[in-house]
XYZ file of C-alpha atoms in Angstrom:
691
model
C 74.886 -46.366 -25.825
C 77.527 -44.027 -27.977
C 79.555 -44.308 -25.032
C 77.474 -43.135 -22.634
C 77.741 -44.894 -19.685
C 74.531 -44.730 -17.606
C 74.514 -44.754 -13.774
C 71.935 -47.869 -12.911
C 68.527 -47.033 -11.058
C 68.446 -50.054 -8.541
C 64.388 -51.035 -8.568
C 61.883 -49.515 -6.114
C 61.300 -51.096 -2.716
C 58.620 -54.436 -2.792
C 55.450 -52.902 -0.946
C 53.971 -53.529 2.052
C 52.363 -56.728 2.585
C 48.309 -56.988 3.056
C 49.585 -58.069 7.539
C 51.658 -55.123 7.492
C 49.722 -52.466 6.799
C 46.128 -53.354 8.813
C 49.099 -53.395 11.388
C 48.350 -50.368 13.746
C 51.470 -48.923 14.667
C 51.003 -48.275 10.928
C 51.785 -45.185 9.171
C 48.479 -43.716 7.103
C 51.074 -42.683 4.784
C 52.069 -46.380 3.963
C 55.138 -47.323 5.997
C 56.429 -48.689 8.602
C 58.343 -46.218 10.550
C 61.205 -48.832 10.042
C 64.980 -46.416 10.448
C 66.377 -49.491 9.355
C 69.408 -48.912 6.477
C 68.506 -49.514 3.234
C 64.277 -49.121 3.842
C 62.138 -46.975 3.202
C 62.521 -43.195 5.072
C 59.257 -43.073 7.556
C 57.380 -39.370 6.233
C 55.907 -37.304 8.825
C 52.371 -35.634 8.900
C 54.256 -32.287 10.131
C 57.729 -31.432 10.756
C 58.473 -28.626 13.219
C 57.946 -24.508 12.712
C 62.098 -24.423 13.404
C 63.011 -27.119 9.775
C 60.695 -25.746 7.661
C 60.672 -22.689 7.894
C 65.143 -23.565 7.737
C 63.919 -26.063 5.140
C 65.908 -28.854 6.766
C 64.701 -32.739 7.080
C 62.637 -33.149 9.928
C 62.331 -36.126 12.660
C 58.991 -34.729 14.342
C 60.445 -36.107 17.512
C 58.668 -34.362 20.008
C 58.429 -32.498 22.434
C 61.643 -31.003 21.002
C 62.953 -32.995 17.490
C 66.802 -34.169 16.959
C 68.072 -31.267 15.009
C 66.728 -28.873 17.244
C 68.147 -30.695 20.168
C 71.356 -30.686 18.208
C 71.142 -27.208 17.179
C 69.599 -26.237 20.992
C 67.733 -24.171 19.485
C 63.738 -23.930 20.274
C 61.306 -26.608 19.334
C 57.729 -26.140 18.111
C 54.647 -27.194 16.606
C 51.835 -25.233 15.280
C 49.976 -28.853 15.254
C 48.876 -31.000 17.771
C 50.039 -34.144 18.090
C 48.027 -36.519 15.931
C 46.916 -33.596 14.133
C 47.716 -32.822 10.473
C 48.818 -29.723 9.326
C 45.046 -29.469 7.204
C 43.478 -29.656 10.653
C 45.501 -27.731 12.472
C 44.432 -24.258 9.661
C 40.925 -25.842 10.379
C 41.491 -24.939 13.881
C 42.878 -21.288 13.940
C 40.886 -20.490 11.128
C 37.849 -21.410 13.691
C 39.429 -19.339 16.206
C 39.889 -16.634 14.668
C 36.083 -16.355 13.524
C 35.775 -17.176 17.275
C 37.965 -13.857 18.517
C 36.572 -12.103 14.968
C 33.305 -12.776 16.232
C 33.268 -11.411 19.882
C 35.732 -8.311 18.514
C 32.952 -7.409 16.484
C 30.456 -7.858 19.683
C 32.655 -5.535 21.952
C 32.337 -3.101 19.184
C 28.359 -2.971 19.255
C 28.984 -3.256 22.824
C 31.019 0.120 23.097
C 28.075 1.618 19.576
C 25.319 0.955 21.796
C 25.654 1.057 25.459
C 24.275 4.017 27.448
C 26.786 6.269 27.979
C 27.830 5.513 31.143
C 28.578 2.005 30.139
C 29.844 2.374 26.770
C 32.870 4.670 29.653
C 33.230 1.923 32.129
C 33.300 -0.814 29.382
C 36.619 1.271 27.533
C 38.174 2.086 30.741
C 38.435 -1.370 31.378
C 40.000 -1.887 27.922
C 42.404 0.521 29.205
C 43.149 -0.302 32.081
C 44.061 -4.037 31.391
C 47.712 -4.828 30.788
C 47.291 -8.194 28.802
C 44.670 -7.467 26.796
C 41.936 -11.025 26.587
C 39.211 -10.215 24.056
C 37.856 -13.093 26.340
C 38.188 -11.255 29.808
C 36.932 -7.969 27.779
C 33.633 -9.095 26.334
C 32.634 -11.312 29.509
C 32.765 -7.999 31.878
C 30.823 -6.959 29.089
C 27.809 -9.217 29.704
C 27.943 -8.588 33.342
C 26.980 -6.031 33.766
C 25.055 -5.459 30.497
C 22.759 -8.471 32.682
C 23.003 -6.259 35.426
C 21.213 -3.497 33.756
C 18.008 -5.395 34.223
C 15.295 -4.031 35.990
C 16.600 -2.562 39.386
C 12.610 -2.370 40.968
C 10.553 -5.074 39.725
C 8.186 -7.321 41.816
C 9.624 -9.395 44.757
C 8.443 -12.345 43.016
C 9.397 -12.040 39.299
C 12.227 -13.983 38.815
C 15.530 -12.302 37.065
C 16.521 -12.233 33.749
C 20.394 -12.546 33.787
C 22.356 -15.987 33.207
C 25.871 -16.319 32.433
C 27.355 -18.349 29.434
C 29.871 -20.985 30.768
C 31.934 -23.871 28.440
C 28.640 -25.934 26.440
C 28.307 -29.467 27.886
C 24.963 -31.411 26.712
C 23.042 -29.570 23.925
C 25.812 -28.092 21.165
C 27.305 -24.518 21.679
C 25.036 -24.345 25.051
C 26.254 -23.613 27.894
C 24.068 -25.782 31.087
C 23.679 -22.913 33.652
C 21.910 -20.448 31.577
C 19.967 -22.991 30.297
C 19.366 -23.656 34.072
C 18.809 -20.176 34.001
C 15.955 -19.641 31.371
C 14.295 -22.285 32.344
C 13.594 -20.552 35.981
C 12.594 -17.245 33.734
C 11.148 -19.677 30.727
C 9.028 -21.533 34.092
C 7.547 -17.469 35.504
C 7.530 -15.646 32.824
C 4.494 -16.890 30.944
C 2.224 -16.276 34.609
C 4.076 -12.680 35.499
C 3.635 -11.768 32.364
C -0.287 -12.295 32.301
C -0.278 -10.825 36.124
C 0.463 -8.095 35.169
C -1.803 -7.378 31.749
C -4.669 -8.296 34.174
C -3.489 -5.460 36.335
C -3.105 -3.433 33.962
C -5.250 -0.080 33.337
C -6.952 -0.799 29.836
C -6.252 1.815 27.518
C -4.215 3.716 28.748
C -1.131 6.125 27.918
C -1.279 6.784 23.886
C -5.019 7.938 22.754
C -7.420 10.436 21.730
C -7.556 12.680 24.342
C -3.237 12.350 24.550
C -2.526 13.020 21.218
C -4.965 16.291 21.700
C -3.159 17.704 25.014
C 0.288 17.486 22.687
C -1.060 19.645 19.941
C -0.946 22.808 20.699
C -0.634 24.033 18.247
C -4.180 22.965 17.729
C -4.770 21.166 14.909
C -6.489 18.076 16.138
C -8.457 20.132 18.560
C -11.790 19.767 16.598
C -13.544 22.063 19.008
C -12.026 25.243 17.627
C -11.319 26.519 14.393
C -9.000 24.419 11.700
C -6.504 27.299 9.729
C -8.074 27.561 6.510
C -5.376 26.541 5.026
C -4.622 23.015 6.307
C -7.141 21.658 3.048
C -4.413 23.183 0.933
C -1.678 20.410 1.372
C -4.044 18.274 -0.721
C -5.976 19.094 -3.623
C -7.894 15.478 -2.785
C -10.364 16.827 -0.849
C -11.120 20.998 1.098
C -12.859 19.537 3.695
C -11.061 20.625 6.125
C -12.798 18.265 9.169
C -11.966 15.415 7.654
C -7.994 16.371 6.932
C -8.255 16.471 11.095
C -9.808 13.098 11.203
C -7.532 10.823 9.438
C -4.230 12.761 10.763
C -5.864 11.824 14.064
C -6.899 7.948 13.000
C -3.080 8.410 11.710
C -1.125 9.548 14.982
C -3.180 7.683 17.132
C -3.260 4.140 15.352
C -0.433 4.015 13.242
C 2.738 6.380 13.831
C 3.280 5.045 16.831
C 3.893 1.895 15.830
C 6.677 2.804 12.999
C 6.873 7.063 14.356
C 7.326 8.259 11.188
C 8.565 12.006 11.377
C 9.106 13.682 14.626
C 5.489 15.286 15.532
C 6.135 17.848 17.252
C 7.494 18.924 14.196
C 5.244 17.723 10.907
C 2.470 19.613 13.171
C 3.769 22.454 12.949
C 5.353 23.259 9.645
C 1.754 22.243 8.932
C 0.280 25.046 11.035
C 2.908 27.419 9.756
C 2.042 26.584 6.024
C 5.633 25.511 6.286
C 7.989 22.711 4.115
C 11.013 21.888 6.018
C 9.137 19.598 8.076
C 6.365 18.389 6.451
C 4.996 18.493 2.723
C 2.623 18.421 0.349
C 4.175 13.534 0.134
C 4.332 13.529 3.756
C 0.445 14.462 4.662
C -1.372 12.824 1.480
C 1.022 9.362 1.765
C -0.433 10.020 5.662
C -3.547 10.407 4.547
C -3.745 7.572 2.626
C -2.933 5.223 6.406
C -5.498 6.868 8.133
C -8.118 6.077 5.417
C -7.481 3.153 6.208
C -9.189 2.557 9.228
C -11.270 5.410 8.813
C -15.283 4.221 8.337
C -15.859 5.097 4.218
C -12.578 5.135 2.640
C -11.071 2.351 1.847
C -14.100 0.582 -0.207
C -14.404 -2.533 2.343
C -10.861 -3.365 2.016
C -9.731 -3.133 -1.392
C -7.391 -0.122 -0.223
C -5.486 0.665 -3.158
C -8.769 0.104 -5.883
C -9.139 3.048 -7.877
C -13.036 3.704 -6.569
C -11.281 4.246 -2.703
C -10.808 7.287 -1.095
C -7.170 6.222 0.191
C -6.235 5.514 -3.197
C -7.306 8.899 -4.423
C -5.058 9.666 -1.278
C -1.839 7.011 -2.623
C -2.077 8.736 -6.170
C -1.709 12.389 -5.011
C 0.836 10.723 -2.945
C 2.919 9.386 -5.816
C 2.559 12.677 -7.637
C 4.898 14.385 -5.435
C 7.145 11.048 -5.073
C 7.906 11.458 -8.617
C 7.857 15.003 -8.779
C 10.591 14.928 -6.301
C 12.708 12.675 -7.803
C 16.891 13.373 -8.201
C 15.845 15.567 -5.185
C 17.450 13.854 -2.350
C 15.712 15.129 0.923
C 15.074 13.647 4.517
C 11.211 14.049 4.295
C 11.329 11.789 0.632
C 12.938 9.510 2.781
C 10.305 9.958 5.003
C 7.659 9.478 2.939
C 8.354 6.542 0.882
C 8.832 4.534 4.099
C 5.044 5.905 4.335
C 5.031 4.453 0.819
C 5.868 0.998 1.582
C 3.596 1.121 5.012
C 0.122 1.356 3.131
C 1.710 -0.591 0.091
C 2.199 -3.158 2.607
C -1.307 -3.193 4.989
C -2.659 -3.049 1.162
C -0.749 -6.649 0.251
C 1.180 -4.947 -2.786
C 5.390 -4.908 -0.959
C 6.236 -5.153 -4.834
C 5.550 -1.921 -5.320
C 6.775 -1.165 -1.790
C 10.132 -2.579 -2.450
C 10.788 0.271 -4.821
C 9.586 2.581 -1.844
C 12.002 0.770 0.541
C 15.017 0.862 -1.585
C 14.663 4.836 -2.547
C 15.013 6.282 0.500
C 17.936 3.613 1.985
C 19.521 4.989 -1.694
C 18.899 9.062 -0.344
C 19.131 7.854 3.834
C 23.287 6.741 2.179
C 23.356 9.603 0.102
C 22.498 11.759 2.695
C 25.102 10.234 4.817
C 22.878 9.595 7.802
C 24.213 6.110 7.955
C 27.952 7.154 8.004
C 29.977 8.440 10.429
C 31.991 11.065 8.152
C 27.972 12.853 6.547
C 28.610 15.209 3.481
C 28.778 18.637 4.974
C 26.311 19.686 2.694
C 24.007 17.367 4.294
C 24.434 18.125 8.139
C 23.813 22.061 6.966
C 19.682 23.105 8.328
C 17.623 25.157 5.947
C 17.144 28.531 6.656
C 14.875 29.058 9.849
C 15.748 25.747 10.661
C 17.587 25.366 14.662
C 20.533 23.738 14.262
C 19.323 21.067 17.075
C 15.895 20.551 15.561
C 17.597 19.615 12.126
C 20.463 16.789 14.132
C 17.063 15.633 15.224
C 15.553 15.775 12.087
C 17.504 13.666 10.525
C 18.873 11.349 13.953
C 14.965 10.447 13.954
C 14.265 9.713 10.578
C 17.500 7.273 9.924
C 16.568 5.306 12.973
C 13.416 4.620 11.607
C 13.703 3.685 7.691
C 16.696 1.155 10.552
C 14.194 0.004 12.457
C 11.249 -0.351 9.202
C 13.394 -2.371 7.031
C 14.663 -5.108 9.844
C 10.980 -5.438 10.119
C 10.378 -5.275 6.855
C 13.566 -8.772 6.529
C 10.900 -10.151 9.463
C 7.537 -9.278 7.942
C 8.752 -11.411 3.831
C 11.613 -13.719 5.041
C 14.475 -12.019 3.495
C 17.845 -9.998 4.522
C 17.880 -6.588 5.975
C 18.980 -4.469 3.225
C 20.862 -2.614 5.759
C 23.752 -4.485 8.366
C 24.533 -1.687 10.595
C 22.210 0.563 13.169
C 22.550 3.729 12.890
C 26.197 6.307 14.170
C 24.147 7.761 15.953
C 22.524 8.131 19.870
C 18.303 7.388 20.068
C 17.142 10.072 19.574
C 13.991 10.715 22.911
C 16.832 10.434 25.593
C 16.129 13.113 27.249
C 12.010 12.267 27.514
C 11.575 8.499 27.645
C 8.877 8.390 30.362
C 6.710 9.304 27.928
C 5.118 6.576 26.368
C 5.414 6.553 22.200
C 9.264 8.372 22.914
C 9.414 5.472 24.792
C 8.363 2.069 22.391
C 9.761 4.115 19.739
C 13.344 3.960 21.558
C 12.742 0.225 22.647
C 12.015 -1.019 18.848
C 15.145 0.492 18.396
C 16.365 -1.711 21.002
C 14.877 -4.826 19.795
C 15.462 -3.008 15.812
C 19.645 -4.141 16.026
C 18.974 -7.610 17.691
C 15.816 -8.068 14.548
C 18.173 -7.106 12.499
C 20.773 -9.848 12.994
C 18.496 -12.660 13.726
C 17.429 -11.510 9.766
C 21.181 -11.416 8.588
C 20.990 -14.906 11.017
C 18.606 -17.119 8.991
C 18.033 -15.768 5.371
C 19.817 -15.841 2.967
C 20.284 -14.412 -0.969
C 18.476 -16.461 -3.211
C 19.329 -14.283 -5.247
C 15.755 -13.479 -6.103
C 15.694 -10.309 -4.116
C 13.640 -12.220 -1.637
C 15.290 -14.956 1.545
C 15.753 -18.290 1.257
C 15.368 -19.868 4.828
C 18.029 -21.129 6.772
C 17.851 -22.972 10.030
C 20.293 -21.064 12.372
C 22.788 -23.251 14.316
C 21.475 -23.754 17.515
C 24.643 -21.618 19.128
C 23.386 -18.519 17.159
C 20.044 -19.505 18.255
C 20.986 -18.142 21.486
C 23.279 -15.998 21.506
C 19.775 -14.244 19.451
C 17.309 -15.531 22.137
C 19.829 -13.995 25.072
C 20.207 -10.561 23.270
C 16.152 -10.747 23.209
C 16.237 -11.630 26.897
C 18.400 -8.459 27.677
C 15.990 -6.692 25.260
C 13.619 -7.668 28.313
C 14.809 -7.022 31.010
C 16.311 -3.500 30.402
C 12.420 -2.074 29.173
C 10.819 0.810 31.150
C 8.765 1.231 33.589
C 6.466 3.183 30.926
C 6.745 -0.045 28.716
C 5.286 -2.473 31.289
C 1.655 -4.192 31.741
C 1.203 -2.787 34.919
C 1.523 0.618 33.785
C 0.872 0.895 30.308
C -1.273 -1.532 27.261
C -0.723 1.454 24.665
C -1.188 -0.296 21.627
C 2.500 -0.061 20.548
C 3.679 -1.341 23.836
C 1.326 -4.890 23.397
C 2.975 -4.702 19.659
C 5.874 -3.943 21.007
C 5.015 -7.707 22.643
C 3.167 -9.770 19.605
C 6.972 -8.908 17.753
C 8.791 -10.081 20.820
C 7.163 -13.154 21.142
C 6.581 -14.651 17.826
C 10.403 -13.956 16.733
C 10.672 -15.852 19.539
C 8.543 -18.364 18.371
C 10.168 -18.724 15.113
C 13.661 -18.465 16.194
C 13.113 -21.904 17.865
C 10.196 -23.260 15.490
C 13.178 -25.643 14.063
C 14.300 -27.148 17.176
C 10.289 -27.659 17.813
C 7.748 -29.533 17.888
C 6.141 -27.707 15.470
C 8.924 -27.550 13.382
C 11.170 -29.885 10.730
C 13.196 -32.550 11.425
C 16.815 -31.215 11.903
C 20.026 -32.358 12.709
C 20.318 -30.378 15.566
C 16.554 -30.907 17.196
C 17.405 -35.047 19.037
C 19.784 -32.261 21.406
C 17.547 -29.589 21.463
C 14.199 -29.237 21.359
C 12.410 -30.303 24.150
C 13.920 -26.963 25.950
C 13.290 -25.525 22.895
C 9.561 -27.024 22.965
C 9.352 -24.997 26.410
C 9.810 -21.354 24.990
C 7.954 -21.958 22.374
C 5.361 -22.866 24.890
C 5.648 -20.123 27.198
C 5.752 -17.945 24.206
C 2.884 -19.752 23.454
C 0.345 -18.618 26.102
C 2.155 -15.155 26.066
C 0.536 -13.997 22.682
C -1.966 -15.554 23.326
C -2.470 -12.904 26.629
C -1.347 -10.722 24.329
C -4.760 -11.304 22.380
C -6.376 -10.738 24.867
C -5.800 -7.807 26.182
C -5.166 -5.953 22.573
C -8.681 -7.237 21.826
C -10.350 -5.388 25.088
C -8.336 -2.340 25.862
C -7.735 -1.598 21.121
C -9.716 -4.526 18.669
C -7.198 -5.674 16.114
C -9.836 -3.027 13.334
C -5.823 -0.821 13.136
C -3.550 -3.957 12.751
C -0.550 -3.671 10.601
C 1.560 -5.717 8.519
C 3.944 -6.296 12.330
C 0.094 -7.879 14.715
C -0.219 -10.251 11.466
C 3.329 -11.461 10.974
C 2.777 -12.379 14.434
C -0.235 -13.897 14.160
C 0.186 -15.733 12.275
C 3.567 -17.021 13.352
C 1.948 -18.488 16.506
C -1.001 -19.228 14.961
C 0.656 -21.724 12.807
C 3.295 -23.317 15.543
C -0.157 -23.756 17.965
C -1.849 -25.369 15.095
C 1.774 -27.821 14.919
C 1.729 -28.382 18.178
C -1.550 -29.403 17.905
C -0.974 -32.126 14.676
C 1.816 -33.244 15.638
C 1.986 -36.413 18.631
C 5.897 -35.363 18.647
C 4.675 -32.775 21.385
C 5.966 -33.450 24.563
C 3.254 -31.843 26.760
C 5.006 -28.323 27.092
C 2.267 -26.925 26.120
C -1.609 -29.075 26.843
C -3.743 -29.027 23.130
C -6.437 -26.555 24.876
C -4.194 -24.466 25.488
C -2.724 -24.469 21.857
C -6.151 -24.495 20.888
C -7.702 -20.863 22.965
C -3.906 -19.359 21.571
C -4.908 -20.606 18.018
C -8.452 -18.919 18.571
C -7.812 -15.896 19.948
C -4.984 -15.708 16.256
C -8.455 -15.999 14.436
C -10.689 -13.650 16.307
C -8.589 -10.835 16.100
C -8.168 -11.735 12.022
C -10.807 -11.907 10.975
C -11.149 -8.002 13.065
C -8.507 -6.798 10.622
C -10.548 -8.198 7.680
C -11.900 -5.028 7.631
C -9.449 -2.890 6.815
C -7.280 -4.687 4.425
C -9.204 -8.021 2.358
C -5.348 -8.040 2.051
C -6.303 -10.329 5.649
C -8.320 -12.531 3.842
C -5.605 -14.171 1.921
C -3.023 -15.463 4.775
C -6.335 -16.624 6.391
C -7.918 -18.279 3.897
C -4.121 -20.670 4.258
C -4.828 -21.648 8.293
C -7.440 -21.646 7.261
C -6.742 -25.076 4.738
C -4.028 -26.000 6.688
C -6.868 -25.997 9.126
C -9.414 -28.871 7.873
C -6.205 -30.177 6.327
C -5.082 -31.012 10.067
C -8.436 -31.852 10.673
C -8.440 -29.368 13.692
C -12.080 -28.119 14.729
C -12.443 -24.427 12.944
C -14.911 -22.318 15.228
C -18.299 -21.480 13.842
C -18.210 -17.998 13.486
C -15.220 -18.072 9.695
C -17.120 -21.574 8.362
C -19.502 -18.505 6.520
C -16.181 -16.386 5.252
C -14.432 -20.378 4.688
C -17.760 -20.188 1.611
C -16.663 -17.510 0.913
C -13.392 -17.451 0.595
C -13.855 -20.525 -1.782
C -15.842 -19.179 -4.335
C -14.241 -18.303 -7.387
C -15.855 -14.246 -6.947
C -12.763 -14.452 -4.337
C -10.728 -15.650 -5.747
C -10.305 -12.171 -8.854
C -10.743 -9.674 -6.831
C -7.959 -10.645 -4.924
C -5.772 -11.552 -7.781
C -6.402 -8.318 -9.047
C -5.538 -6.640 -5.986
C -2.866 -8.534 -4.469
C 0.852 -8.596 -5.777
C 2.401 -9.327 -2.805
C 5.476 -11.558 -1.606
C 4.402 -12.097 2.003
C 5.229 -15.350 3.290
C 1.027 -16.160 4.148
C 1.586 -20.244 5.210
C 4.345 -20.662 7.611
C 4.075 -24.820 7.612
C 6.235 -27.164 9.071
C 5.827 -28.647 4.842
C 6.209 -24.927 3.076
C 9.222 -23.127 2.824
C 10.256 -19.381 1.833
C 9.632 -19.767 -1.344
C 6.305 -21.472 -1.919
C 3.934 -19.851 1.420
C 4.921 -16.737 -0.881
C 0.926 -15.047 -1.197
C 1.509 -14.591 -5.103
C 2.758 -18.065 -5.214
C -0.366 -19.481 -2.867
C -2.722 -17.472 -4.777
C -1.961 -18.548 -8.391
C -1.748 -22.547 -6.402
C -5.627 -22.428 -5.504
C -5.517 -20.040 -9.202
C -4.401 -23.347 -10.853
C -6.672 -25.586 -8.688
C -3.846 -27.335 -7.075
C -2.132 -27.696 -3.404
C 1.522 -26.992 -2.822
């Protein structure tokens, strides 16, 4: 063409035959690897690092390729033999993720361990010539496991366990399984032995409260200061105010520890507003009304005719008046109002109070290592120590509440990390109430991590449940066991059966039950269940038996009339798992039918008692009764009249007008975080349908 000459292009080599392609030695790229003259050049999955860096051809020979051998240079490969580059990158990414988790665990240990243990761990890191995160972390775990109670009874099984390489269960160490088999086999009986020998009602009761009140505010034998009732416009009856305050401190404050009671009462008694404000007082009095005869409109806590609602509206008026004025007491008031709304079945409103409390806390630097300077300046007349204590107590209280609320509402927690300050009351830990608060702080750290593992955001502010991998379950279980092992003597059941202590035990047991439920006979089928089910059944059985014992003790010592949503949550989790085990044919006899039914009856009794405080409890109680009936399990005779009443249109109308809740009321195996929520259940009942 036009005199131009073109180079001749040879035809492409023919494809290998089908017989050749099926040869075991044939490459995955379609060539046989022949290097004969005229044949196609063998393609390699991966070249060595040196050839790749020089961008030259590599024959992939191991342990040293031909180009590196001729150049006398070091030859190395980022891949294992017969491994593709993609597989190598995936392996390296997984290793980096494990290393990152190890560093996070090490950092957490340094942050939450007692000062002496943290210093020892830091010294070990500094004295190690060649730093290895694995060995340091193993030492930290051994140190933490060795820090349990040293004065346990001789017959009590140690809780410590080690974590050697995994075997039978994916990611689960064999030796740890053996240790926990021993622990789970003896723990229920140990707990029941402690409960049977406990001094019922010891500790934080009315007499203790009065003895703590050195200012005489709650001393009913002496006249009250004339201005006590001036904190609220709802009533001028000082006796009523004092009675409601006493109910609040006896039956509610100890479970959450909303503020430092000493600072609050002292300011209230002296008419000061540094640690006590009308917002706090009215919120406290509203909560006190929930368990006071004649003050809660038969459980309709926030109905217009109840005294509780009057105090609530007064507190909310002060809440709105303080908008734009961030303060520590506003944070405390927000949690108090969220707590009250949760009890009343108005947790949708309660979440708005909680979110505002978290916003204010962040603005005031409660979760910052470098808080704003102005937030650290105490008001006139307040010492720096009291002000720092005020901030620290509030930070940990808020963290505890949002972690517990995440579990109650089955959603992701609002805060990722706990406050960067030590847990308060270390110097007065022997006193039961403060020891319980410190234990709650440690428990909430674990609970927060569990909630982050179990619930993912679904874009609506709620959470979507995801069954965690066995490896994650095991890590959380180990942390929960360590929490139990570290409880001080003042919180052991042979020494303490206070309501806040029993509530802690209920929360601990129900958290483990819920953690292992997906893998047990009571759970839905999942990919890991086959290898994990027997062990999960054993653990769940032990915890159900413990809950049954604690419920009996709680009922005899205190009764459940004042039970809060923390208790409600624990009862429902246990009751549904016991019911699922009763009706399943897959129960591997880790717990007998009689034990399951006994635990279910105990939960029914407790829930029936709680109805006196709030009508909201009747919603999950109806869901549980419906599930029991559908499972053809006998309903207790004393509840049959209630079954008839809560099926009536009048009851349903009352509940629909008073309850606005996202609380997960139905924990059945067939329910998820969407169709088991309270509002969805009420809507289905109104429509006459069954989920």
